[in-house]
Amino acid sequence: MSKRKVPGNKARQEPKWKHFLDIPNQPMPEMGLTPKIPVWKKNKSTLWHYPSVQKKYDVPVFLIYSLINTPMILDLSPGNSLIESFVNEGFDVYLLDFGSPGFEDGEISIEDYIVDYIQNGVKRALRHSGASEITVMGFCLGGTIAAIYAAIADEPIKNLILSVTPIDFSTSQFFDQWQEAMKKGTANFDETIDIYQTIPASAVKYGIRLITSPVYFTPYLSLLNQADDEKYVQNWRRFNAWTNGHVPLSGAAAKQITKDLLIKNRLVNGGFKVRGKKAKLAKIDANVLVIASKYDRLVPQEMIYPVMDHLTCNDKTYKVLKSGHASKQYEGSLPSYLKDWLPKRSSPIQ
């Protein structure tokens, strides 16, 4: 029996293939268009201020992104930007962009990032805004160091939001083999790090791919299927640029992450110190919102939820989203999990 031909199917597919193959030849769409001004700089880092459209809250939001990615995903494009959503909602926003460390920055440790960059950046944001309290929001590894900072901070942190933040590194199946090898001394990268002073962006990228590779190619299938949808293609290209926009990690920070977090799990065990001060999660007295993603392969809930057992603050909330590691659709307004939680805890202006 001969196969029944579907009339016109080939004709319908040809435009999509044509658009798909031509995408690399098109100019890259603009990103990061929400109005901003630099208010403080240190080394490669910049503290950006995004003024609210019409200020409604006295507590500004201070964003800390991961050390291994650019924060561009927070402001991809108009209508698809978390930062734009914050400022439209009436929040002043400050973003600490760590920049891209070079060979000369190899001695910057996690402790240095917390004290010299984050803590000083928060102080500058408080002075610049005139606010008496602040909300700190950290993403992924940026959330980990935000939690460490909040545990030793003297600054008035009213709210702490941790988005897909790894806290308990003993529960990750992916890291089990690495942890065992490093504990036994069969895997030691200190000599290589000492030579190059940073973990190159390419190494960071391929390390992430090892974890997410089974699902990494599905976005390309989605792009092919919607290659004739110009808006979708432009948003896809912005997001893809971010996924490939890894930055180097300073050698000292890489060593501290490996030894204090991956091997000894000191944040959960209470032994992480920042220049002599113990960073105990139980010391965090802010209102805390913890966000996890149901389909996150990079930071599964097993690495996130244990923070709830260590927090002793009166106001703590755990929210699970039906998404992967990076949610990028905001549709011009704050997602409900933030809109329902943050405004009432941010001193609305009467």
mmCIF file of C-alpha atoms in Angstrom:
data_model
loop_
_atom_site.group_PDB
_atom_site.id
_atom_site.type_symbol
_atom_site.label_atom_id
_atom_site.label_comp_id
_atom_site.label_asym_id
_atom_site.label_seq_id
_atom_site.Cartn_x
_atom_site.Cartn_y
_atom_site.Cartn_z
ATOM 1 C CA MET A 1 0.000 0.000 0.000
ATOM 2 C CA SER A 2 1.432 3.388 -0.947
ATOM 3 C CA LYS A 3 1.719 6.126 1.636
ATOM 4 C CA ARG A 4 -0.889 8.852 1.376
ATOM 5 C CA LYS A 5 0.689 12.185 0.489
ATOM 6 C CA VAL A 6 -0.297 15.242 2.478
ATOM 7 C CA PRO A 7 -1.030 18.005 -0.067
ATOM 8 C CA GLY A 8 0.863 21.200 0.547
ATOM 9 C CA ASN A 9 2.820 19.913 3.554
ATOM 10 C CA LYS A 10 6.173 20.383 1.814
ATOM 11 C CA ALA A 11 5.166 23.854 0.683
ATOM 12 C CA ARG A 12 4.256 24.813 4.240
ATOM 13 C CA GLN A 13 7.599 23.601 5.616
ATOM 14 C CA GLU A 14 9.826 25.321 3.069
ATOM 15 C CA PRO A 15 9.343 28.895 4.434
ATOM 16 C CA LYS A 16 10.222 27.698 7.941
ATOM 17 C CA TRP A 17 13.443 26.066 6.735
ATOM 18 C CA LYS A 18 14.298 29.176 4.757
ATOM 19 C CA HIS A 19 13.752 31.429 7.778
ATOM 20 C CA PHE A 20 15.578 28.994 10.061
ATOM 21 C CA LEU A 21 18.692 28.840 7.885
ATOM 22 C CA ASP A 22 18.740 32.621 7.442
ATOM 23 C CA ILE A 23 18.544 33.446 11.171
ATOM 24 C CA PRO A 24 22.355 33.606 11.717
ATOM 25 C CA ASN A 25 22.591 36.228 8.939
ATOM 26 C CA GLN A 26 20.141 38.597 10.613
ATOM 27 C CA PRO A 27 21.333 41.427 12.913
ATOM 28 C CA MET A 28 21.208 40.604 16.602
ATOM 29 C CA PRO A 29 18.183 42.162 18.342
ATOM 30 C CA GLU A 30 18.915 44.726 21.051
ATOM 31 C CA MET A 31 18.928 43.718 24.711
ATOM 32 C CA GLY A 32 19.015 45.550 28.038
ATOM 33 C CA LEU A 33 16.829 48.488 27.008
ATOM 34 C CA THR A 34 15.303 49.445 30.389
ATOM 35 C CA PRO A 35 16.659 52.946 31.279
ATOM 36 C CA LYS A 36 19.509 52.800 33.793
ATOM 37 C CA ILE A 37 22.396 54.829 35.200
ATOM 38 C CA PRO A 38 25.637 53.684 36.875
ATOM 39 C CA VAL A 39 25.844 54.808 40.506
ATOM 40 C CA TRP A 40 28.955 52.938 41.730
ATOM 41 C CA LYS A 41 31.882 51.042 40.270
ATOM 42 C CA LYS A 42 34.500 48.713 41.700
ATOM 43 C CA ASN A 43 37.076 47.007 39.533
ATOM 44 C CA LYS A 44 35.105 45.287 36.724
ATOM 45 C CA SER A 45 31.778 45.597 38.574
ATOM 46 C CA THR A 46 29.061 48.199 38.070
ATOM 47 C CA LEU A 47 26.057 48.988 40.243
ATOM 48 C CA TRP A 48 23.213 50.038 37.944
ATOM 49 C CA HIS A 49 20.167 51.972 39.076
ATOM 50 C CA TYR A 50 16.866 51.498 37.236
ATOM 51 C CA PRO A 51 14.485 54.248 38.416
ATOM 52 C CA SER A 52 10.848 53.282 38.911
ATOM 53 C CA VAL A 53 8.348 54.700 36.432
ATOM 54 C CA GLN A 54 6.241 55.975 39.341
ATOM 55 C CA LYS A 55 7.641 55.135 42.769
ATOM 56 C CA LYS A 56 5.130 53.244 44.923
ATOM 57 C CA TYR A 57 7.385 51.534 47.481
ATOM 58 C CA ASP A 58 10.047 52.788 49.875
ATOM 59 C CA VAL A 59 12.049 49.545 49.822
ATOM 60 C CA PRO A 60 14.238 49.222 46.693
ATOM 61 C CA VAL A 61 15.220 45.893 45.141
ATOM 62 C CA PHE A 62 18.905 44.898 44.929
ATOM 63 C CA LEU A 63 19.593 42.139 42.371
ATOM 64 C CA ILE A 64 22.542 39.735 42.538
ATOM 65 C CA TYR A 65 22.999 37.440 39.563
ATOM 66 C CA SER A 66 25.206 34.373 39.234
ATOM 67 C CA LEU A 67 28.971 34.776 38.990
ATOM 68 C CA ILE A 68 29.145 32.600 35.868
ATOM 69 C CA ASN A 69 26.530 34.254 33.635
ATOM 70 C CA THR A 70 25.797 37.779 32.532
ATOM 71 C CA PRO A 71 22.654 39.258 34.137
ATOM 72 C CA MET A 72 21.208 40.101 30.717
ATOM 73 C CA ILE A 73 18.356 37.606 31.137
ATOM 74 C CA LEU A 74 16.882 39.975 33.715
ATOM 75 C CA ASP A 75 16.357 42.597 30.995
ATOM 76 C CA LEU A 76 16.073 40.759 27.669
ATOM 77 C CA SER A 77 13.639 43.063 25.875
ATOM 78 C CA PRO A 78 10.648 45.341 26.476
ATOM 79 C CA GLY A 79 7.777 43.166 27.615
ATOM 80 C CA ASN A 80 10.150 40.334 28.507
ATOM 81 C CA SER A 81 12.152 41.832 31.349
ATOM 82 C CA LEU A 82 12.013 41.207 35.095
ATOM 83 C CA ILE A 83 13.708 44.556 35.743
ATOM 84 C CA GLU A 84 11.204 46.393 33.556
ATOM 85 C CA SER A 85 8.403 44.639 35.454
ATOM 86 C CA PHE A 86 9.818 45.832 38.788
ATOM 87 C CA VAL A 87 10.146 49.473 37.699
ATOM 88 C CA ASN A 88 6.678 49.448 36.091
ATOM 89 C CA GLU A 89 5.282 48.120 39.355
ATOM 90 C CA GLY A 90 6.807 51.088 41.253
ATOM 91 C CA PHE A 91 10.068 49.639 42.599
ATOM 92 C CA ASP A 92 13.469 51.283 42.333
ATOM 93 C CA VAL A 93 15.916 48.582 41.205
ATOM 94 C CA TYR A 94 19.673 48.214 41.679
ATOM 95 C CA LEU A 95 21.604 45.545 39.789
ATOM 96 C CA LEU A 96 25.158 44.573 40.726
ATOM 97 C CA ASP A 97 26.844 43.457 37.502
ATOM 98 C CA PHE A 98 30.106 41.711 38.434
ATOM 99 C CA GLY A 99 31.513 42.058 34.931
ATOM 100 C CA SER A 100 34.060 39.639 33.485
ATOM 101 C CA PRO A 101 37.102 38.903 35.681
ATOM 102 C CA GLY A 102 40.502 38.601 34.028
ATOM 103 C CA PHE A 103 43.857 37.093 34.935
ATOM 104 C CA GLU A 104 44.542 39.995 37.302
ATOM 105 C CA ASP A 105 41.370 39.176 39.297
ATOM 106 C CA GLY A 106 42.300 35.614 40.165
ATOM 107 C CA GLU A 107 42.589 36.302 43.908
ATOM 108 C CA ILE A 108 39.014 37.539 44.327
ATOM 109 C CA SER A 109 37.306 35.041 46.651
ATOM 110 C CA ILE A 110 33.668 34.511 47.559
ATOM 111 C CA GLU A 111 34.373 36.399 50.789
ATOM 112 C CA ASP A 112 35.723 39.327 48.760
ATOM 113 C CA TYR A 113 32.651 39.356 46.532
ATOM 114 C CA ILE A 114 30.380 39.362 49.585
ATOM 115 C CA VAL A 115 32.155 42.109 51.575
ATOM 116 C CA ASP A 116 33.875 44.325 49.007
ATOM 117 C CA TYR A 117 31.274 44.118 46.275
ATOM 118 C CA ILE A 118 27.854 43.083 47.600
ATOM 119 C CA GLN A 119 27.972 44.644 51.064
ATOM 120 C CA ASN A 120 29.493 47.888 49.790
ATOM 121 C CA GLY A 121 27.085 47.867 46.853
ATOM 122 C CA VAL A 122 24.091 47.539 49.192
ATOM 123 C CA LYS A 123 25.409 50.415 51.307
ATOM 124 C CA ARG A 124 25.730 52.545 48.176
ATOM 125 C CA ALA A 125 22.201 51.641 47.051
ATOM 126 C CA LEU A 126 20.793 52.583 50.463
ATOM 127 C CA ARG A 127 22.569 55.955 50.383
ATOM 128 C CA HIS A 128 21.586 56.622 46.786
ATOM 129 C CA SER A 129 17.920 55.732 47.337
ATOM 130 C CA GLY A 130 17.605 57.271 50.784
ATOM 131 C CA ALA A 131 15.842 54.073 51.870
ATOM 132 C CA SER A 132 16.014 52.718 55.398
ATOM 133 C CA GLU A 133 15.576 49.076 54.272
ATOM 134 C CA ILE A 134 16.246 47.020 51.163
ATOM 135 C CA THR A 135 15.149 43.833 49.393
ATOM 136 C CA VAL A 136 17.960 41.547 48.222
ATOM 137 C CA MET A 137 17.175 39.070 45.436
ATOM 138 C CA GLY A 138 19.724 36.488 44.318
ATOM 139 C CA PHE A 139 19.614 34.084 41.385
ATOM 140 C CA CYS A 140 21.268 30.631 41.256
ATOM 141 C CA LEU A 141 24.843 30.952 42.588
ATOM 142 C CA GLY A 142 24.126 34.648 43.106
ATOM 143 C CA GLY A 143 21.400 33.527 45.502
ATOM 144 C CA THR A 144 23.881 31.361 47.383
ATOM 145 C CA ILE A 145 26.189 34.302 48.025
ATOM 146 C CA ALA A 146 23.165 36.526 48.740
ATOM 147 C CA ALA A 147 22.136 34.076 51.482
ATOM 148 C CA ILE A 148 25.677 34.060 52.882
ATOM 149 C CA TYR A 149 25.709 37.858 52.832
ATOM 150 C CA ALA A 150 22.319 38.082 54.555
ATOM 151 C CA ALA A 151 23.626 35.778 57.291
ATOM 152 C CA ILE A 152 26.450 38.200 58.199
ATOM 153 C CA ALA A 153 24.961 41.545 57.109
ATOM 154 C CA ASP A 154 24.670 44.565 59.365
ATOM 155 C CA GLU A 155 22.613 46.357 56.723
ATOM 156 C CA PRO A 156 18.791 46.490 57.099
ATOM 157 C CA ILE A 157 17.654 43.692 54.764
ATOM 158 C CA LYS A 158 13.880 43.620 54.977
ATOM 159 C CA ASN A 159 13.283 40.931 52.341
ATOM 160 C CA LEU A 160 15.476 38.182 50.913
ATOM 161 C CA ILE A 161 14.384 36.400 47.722
ATOM 162 C CA LEU A 162 16.325 33.300 46.654
ATOM 163 C CA SER A 163 15.562 32.124 43.113
ATOM 164 C CA VAL A 164 16.663 28.588 42.093
ATOM 165 C CA THR A 165 19.431 28.871 44.681
ATOM 166 C CA PRO A 166 21.666 25.896 45.577
ATOM 167 C CA ILE A 167 22.099 25.668 49.353
ATOM 168 C CA ASP A 168 22.664 21.997 50.206
ATOM 169 C CA PHE A 169 25.370 20.596 47.916
ATOM 170 C CA SER A 170 25.273 17.133 49.484
ATOM 171 C CA THR A 171 22.063 16.218 47.690
ATOM 172 C CA SER A 172 23.057 16.685 44.044
ATOM 173 C CA GLN A 173 23.553 13.405 42.196
ATOM 174 C CA PHE A 174 25.638 15.156 39.545
ATOM 175 C CA PHE A 175 28.129 16.487 42.079
ATOM 176 C CA ASP A 176 28.427 13.191 43.988
ATOM 177 C CA GLN A 177 31.194 11.815 41.750
ATOM 178 C CA TRP A 178 33.054 15.126 41.739
ATOM 179 C CA GLN A 179 32.819 15.400 45.522
ATOM 180 C CA GLU A 180 34.113 11.866 46.034
ATOM 181 C CA ALA A 181 36.996 12.390 43.615
ATOM 182 C CA MET A 182 37.981 15.688 45.215
ATOM 183 C CA LYS A 183 37.783 14.259 48.720
ATOM 184 C CA LYS A 184 40.097 11.412 47.674
ATOM 185 C CA GLY A 185 42.436 13.823 45.910
ATOM 186 C CA THR A 186 42.020 12.148 42.516
ATOM 187 C CA ALA A 187 40.566 15.364 41.078
ATOM 188 C CA ASN A 188 42.412 18.561 41.959
ATOM 189 C CA PHE A 189 42.393 21.600 39.714
ATOM 190 C CA ASP A 190 44.313 24.004 41.953
ATOM 191 C CA GLU A 191 47.509 23.887 39.895
ATOM 192 C CA THR A 192 45.634 24.620 36.659
ATOM 193 C CA ILE A 193 43.707 27.430 38.329
ATOM 194 C CA ASP A 194 46.951 28.899 39.670
ATOM 195 C CA ILE A 195 48.320 29.035 36.128
ATOM 196 C CA TYR A 196 45.300 30.626 34.454
ATOM 197 C CA GLN A 197 43.923 32.469 37.542
ATOM 198 C CA THR A 198 40.357 32.013 36.274
ATOM 199 C CA ILE A 199 38.052 29.256 35.100
ATOM 200 C CA PRO A 200 37.596 30.271 31.424
ATOM 201 C CA ALA A 201 34.095 31.064 30.191
ATOM 202 C CA SER A 202 34.312 28.151 27.743
ATOM 203 C CA ALA A 203 35.006 25.716 30.590
ATOM 204 C CA VAL A 204 32.078 27.102 32.570
ATOM 205 C CA LYS A 205 29.836 26.702 29.512
ATOM 206 C CA TYR A 206 30.777 23.082 28.854
ATOM 207 C CA GLY A 207 30.478 22.240 32.543
ATOM 208 C CA ILE A 208 26.865 23.421 32.473
ATOM 209 C CA ARG A 209 26.268 21.489 29.245
ATOM 210 C CA LEU A 210 27.348 18.259 30.994
ATOM 211 C CA ILE A 211 24.397 18.627 33.333
ATOM 212 C CA THR A 212 21.777 19.901 30.906
ATOM 213 C CA SER A 213 22.831 18.261 27.613
ATOM 214 C CA PRO A 214 19.863 15.827 27.349
ATOM 215 C CA VAL A 215 17.475 18.779 27.074
ATOM 216 C CA TYR A 216 19.762 21.391 25.554
ATOM 217 C CA PHE A 217 18.919 20.716 21.923
ATOM 218 C CA THR A 218 15.135 20.974 22.331
ATOM 219 C CA PRO A 219 15.184 24.805 22.009
ATOM 220 C CA TYR A 220 16.546 24.414 18.465
ATOM 221 C CA LEU A 221 13.625 22.166 17.565
ATOM 222 C CA SER A 222 11.252 24.808 18.932
ATOM 223 C CA LEU A 223 13.039 27.458 16.888
ATOM 224 C CA LEU A 224 12.663 25.411 13.705
ATOM 225 C CA ASN A 225 8.984 24.832 14.404
ATOM 226 C CA GLN A 226 8.350 28.584 14.841
ATOM 227 C CA ALA A 227 11.005 29.983 12.515
ATOM 228 C CA ASP A 228 8.399 31.988 10.602
ATOM 229 C CA ASP A 229 7.237 33.785 13.776
ATOM 230 C CA GLU A 230 9.445 36.881 13.881
ATOM 231 C CA LYS A 231 8.646 37.834 17.495
ATOM 232 C CA TYR A 232 9.386 34.316 18.710
ATOM 233 C CA VAL A 233 12.655 34.201 16.757
ATOM 234 C CA GLN A 234 13.833 37.537 18.185
ATOM 235 C CA ASN A 235 13.065 36.455 21.758
ATOM 236 C CA TRP A 236 14.700 33.072 21.134
ATOM 237 C CA ARG A 237 17.881 34.735 19.867
ATOM 238 C CA ARG A 238 18.082 37.000 22.908
ATOM 239 C CA PHE A 239 17.637 34.065 25.271
ATOM 240 C CA ASN A 240 20.127 31.934 23.337
ATOM 241 C CA ALA A 241 22.692 34.762 23.489
ATOM 242 C CA TRP A 242 22.318 34.764 27.253
ATOM 243 C CA THR A 243 22.663 30.964 27.546
ATOM 244 C CA ASN A 244 25.964 31.208 25.688
ATOM 245 C CA GLY A 245 27.101 34.339 27.508
ATOM 246 C CA HIS A 246 29.070 32.740 30.319
ATOM 247 C CA VAL A 247 31.823 34.713 32.012
ATOM 248 C CA PRO A 248 35.071 33.501 33.627
ATOM 249 C CA LEU A 249 35.094 32.617 37.317
ATOM 250 C CA SER A 250 37.974 33.918 39.425
ATOM 251 C CA GLY A 251 40.344 31.219 40.645
ATOM 252 C CA ALA A 252 40.003 32.024 44.347
ATOM 253 C CA ALA A 253 36.190 31.982 44.100
ATOM 254 C CA ALA A 254 36.301 28.643 42.245
ATOM 255 C CA LYS A 255 38.516 27.134 44.960
ATOM 256 C CA GLN A 256 36.281 28.379 47.750
ATOM 257 C CA ILE A 257 33.128 27.093 46.044
ATOM 258 C CA THR A 258 34.784 23.713 45.552
ATOM 259 C CA LYS A 259 36.211 23.311 49.050
ATOM 260 C CA ASP A 260 33.703 25.116 51.263
ATOM 261 C CA LEU A 261 30.473 24.330 49.398
ATOM 262 C CA LEU A 262 30.905 21.253 47.185
ATOM 263 C CA ILE A 263 33.196 19.221 49.435
ATOM 264 C CA LYS A 264 32.451 20.386 52.982
ATOM 265 C CA ASN A 265 28.940 21.778 52.477
ATOM 266 C CA ARG A 266 29.770 24.449 55.035
ATOM 267 C CA LEU A 267 26.776 26.693 54.437
ATOM 268 C CA VAL A 268 24.394 23.967 55.595
ATOM 269 C CA ASN A 269 26.778 22.708 58.264
ATOM 270 C CA GLY A 270 27.223 26.189 59.729
ATOM 271 C CA GLY A 271 30.959 26.422 59.170
ATOM 272 C CA PHE A 272 31.141 28.980 56.359
ATOM 273 C CA LYS A 273 33.040 32.070 57.496
ATOM 274 C CA VAL A 274 33.282 35.492 55.915
ATOM 275 C CA ARG A 275 36.388 37.220 57.213
ATOM 276 C CA GLY A 276 35.991 35.618 60.601
ATOM 277 C CA LYS A 277 32.206 35.952 60.863
ATOM 278 C CA LYS A 278 30.175 32.724 60.814
ATOM 279 C CA ALA A 279 27.504 32.759 58.122
ATOM 280 C CA LYS A 280 24.703 30.813 59.799
ATOM 281 C CA LEU A 281 21.430 30.661 57.916
ATOM 282 C CA ALA A 282 19.586 30.822 61.236
ATOM 283 C CA LYS A 283 20.884 34.385 61.654
ATOM 284 C CA ILE A 284 18.886 35.656 58.675
ATOM 285 C CA ASP A 285 16.040 37.741 60.111
ATOM 286 C CA ALA A 286 14.560 39.091 56.877
ATOM 287 C CA ASN A 287 11.295 37.978 55.329
ATOM 288 C CA VAL A 288 12.364 35.180 52.976
ATOM 289 C CA LEU A 289 10.873 33.908 49.717
ATOM 290 C CA VAL A 290 12.503 30.775 48.275
ATOM 291 C CA ILE A 291 11.713 29.922 44.647
ATOM 292 C CA ALA A 292 12.346 26.518 43.052
ATOM 293 C CA SER A 293 11.506 25.140 39.609
ATOM 294 C CA LYS A 294 9.875 21.750 39.136
ATOM 295 C CA TYR A 295 11.824 20.864 35.975
ATOM 296 C CA ASP A 296 15.197 22.330 36.949
ATOM 297 C CA ARG A 297 18.010 19.899 36.077
ATOM 298 C CA LEU A 298 20.799 22.252 37.140
ATOM 299 C CA VAL A 299 19.542 23.086 40.651
ATOM 300 C CA PRO A 300 16.904 20.526 41.685
ATOM 301 C CA GLN A 301 14.674 21.072 44.711
ATOM 302 C CA GLU A 302 16.814 18.732 46.794
ATOM 303 C CA MET A 303 19.525 21.393 46.736
ATOM 304 C CA ILE A 304 17.108 24.242 47.519
ATOM 305 C CA TYR A 305 14.479 23.137 50.046
ATOM 306 C CA PRO A 306 16.891 22.406 52.973
ATOM 307 C CA VAL A 307 17.289 26.152 53.478
ATOM 308 C CA MET A 308 13.744 26.160 54.880
ATOM 309 C CA ASP A 309 14.840 23.842 57.690
ATOM 310 C CA HIS A 310 17.675 26.188 58.675
ATOM 311 C CA LEU A 311 15.803 29.489 58.506
ATOM 312 C CA THR A 312 14.372 30.616 61.852
ATOM 313 C CA CYS A 313 12.748 33.853 60.667
ATOM 314 C CA ASN A 314 9.014 34.262 61.278
ATOM 315 C CA ASP A 315 8.118 34.974 57.646
ATOM 316 C CA LYS A 316 9.380 32.371 55.161
ATOM 317 C CA THR A 317 7.696 31.074 52.013
ATOM 318 C CA TYR A 318 8.600 28.279 49.594
ATOM 319 C CA LYS A 319 7.255 28.447 46.041
ATOM 320 C CA VAL A 320 7.628 25.857 43.251
ATOM 321 C CA LEU A 321 7.226 27.032 39.648
ATOM 322 C CA LYS A 322 6.311 24.762 36.743
ATOM 323 C CA SER A 323 9.364 25.747 34.705
ATOM 324 C CA GLY A 324 13.034 24.976 34.163
ATOM 325 C CA HIS A 325 16.105 26.678 35.586
ATOM 326 C CA ALA A 326 15.621 29.991 33.763
ATOM 327 C CA SER A 327 12.152 31.466 33.373
ATOM 328 C CA LYS A 328 12.169 34.264 30.816
ATOM 329 C CA GLN A 329 8.560 35.259 30.180
ATOM 330 C CA TYR A 330 7.259 38.237 32.204
ATOM 331 C CA GLU A 331 4.759 39.745 29.718
ATOM 332 C CA GLY A 332 5.309 43.272 31.026
ATOM 333 C CA SER A 333 4.294 42.650 34.643
ATOM 334 C CA LEU A 334 5.676 40.947 37.711
ATOM 335 C CA PRO A 335 4.986 37.204 37.867
ATOM 336 C CA SER A 336 2.282 36.345 40.377
ATOM 337 C CA TYR A 337 4.652 34.680 42.858
ATOM 338 C CA LEU A 338 6.423 38.042 43.288
ATOM 339 C CA LYS A 339 3.396 40.301 42.911
ATOM 340 C CA ASP A 340 1.517 38.403 45.624
ATOM 341 C CA TRP A 341 4.458 38.407 48.036
ATOM 342 C CA LEU A 342 6.727 41.453 47.694
ATOM 343 C CA PRO A 343 4.555 44.631 47.533
ATOM 344 C CA LYS A 344 2.919 44.081 50.923
ATOM 345 C CA ARG A 345 6.405 43.677 52.447
ATOM 346 C CA SER A 346 7.910 46.761 50.810
ATOM 347 C CA SER A 347 6.394 49.718 52.702
ATOM 348 C CA PRO A 348 3.893 51.056 50.145
ATOM 349 C CA ILE A 349 3.944 54.852 49.857
ATOM 350 C CA GLN A 350 0.683 56.278 51.186
#
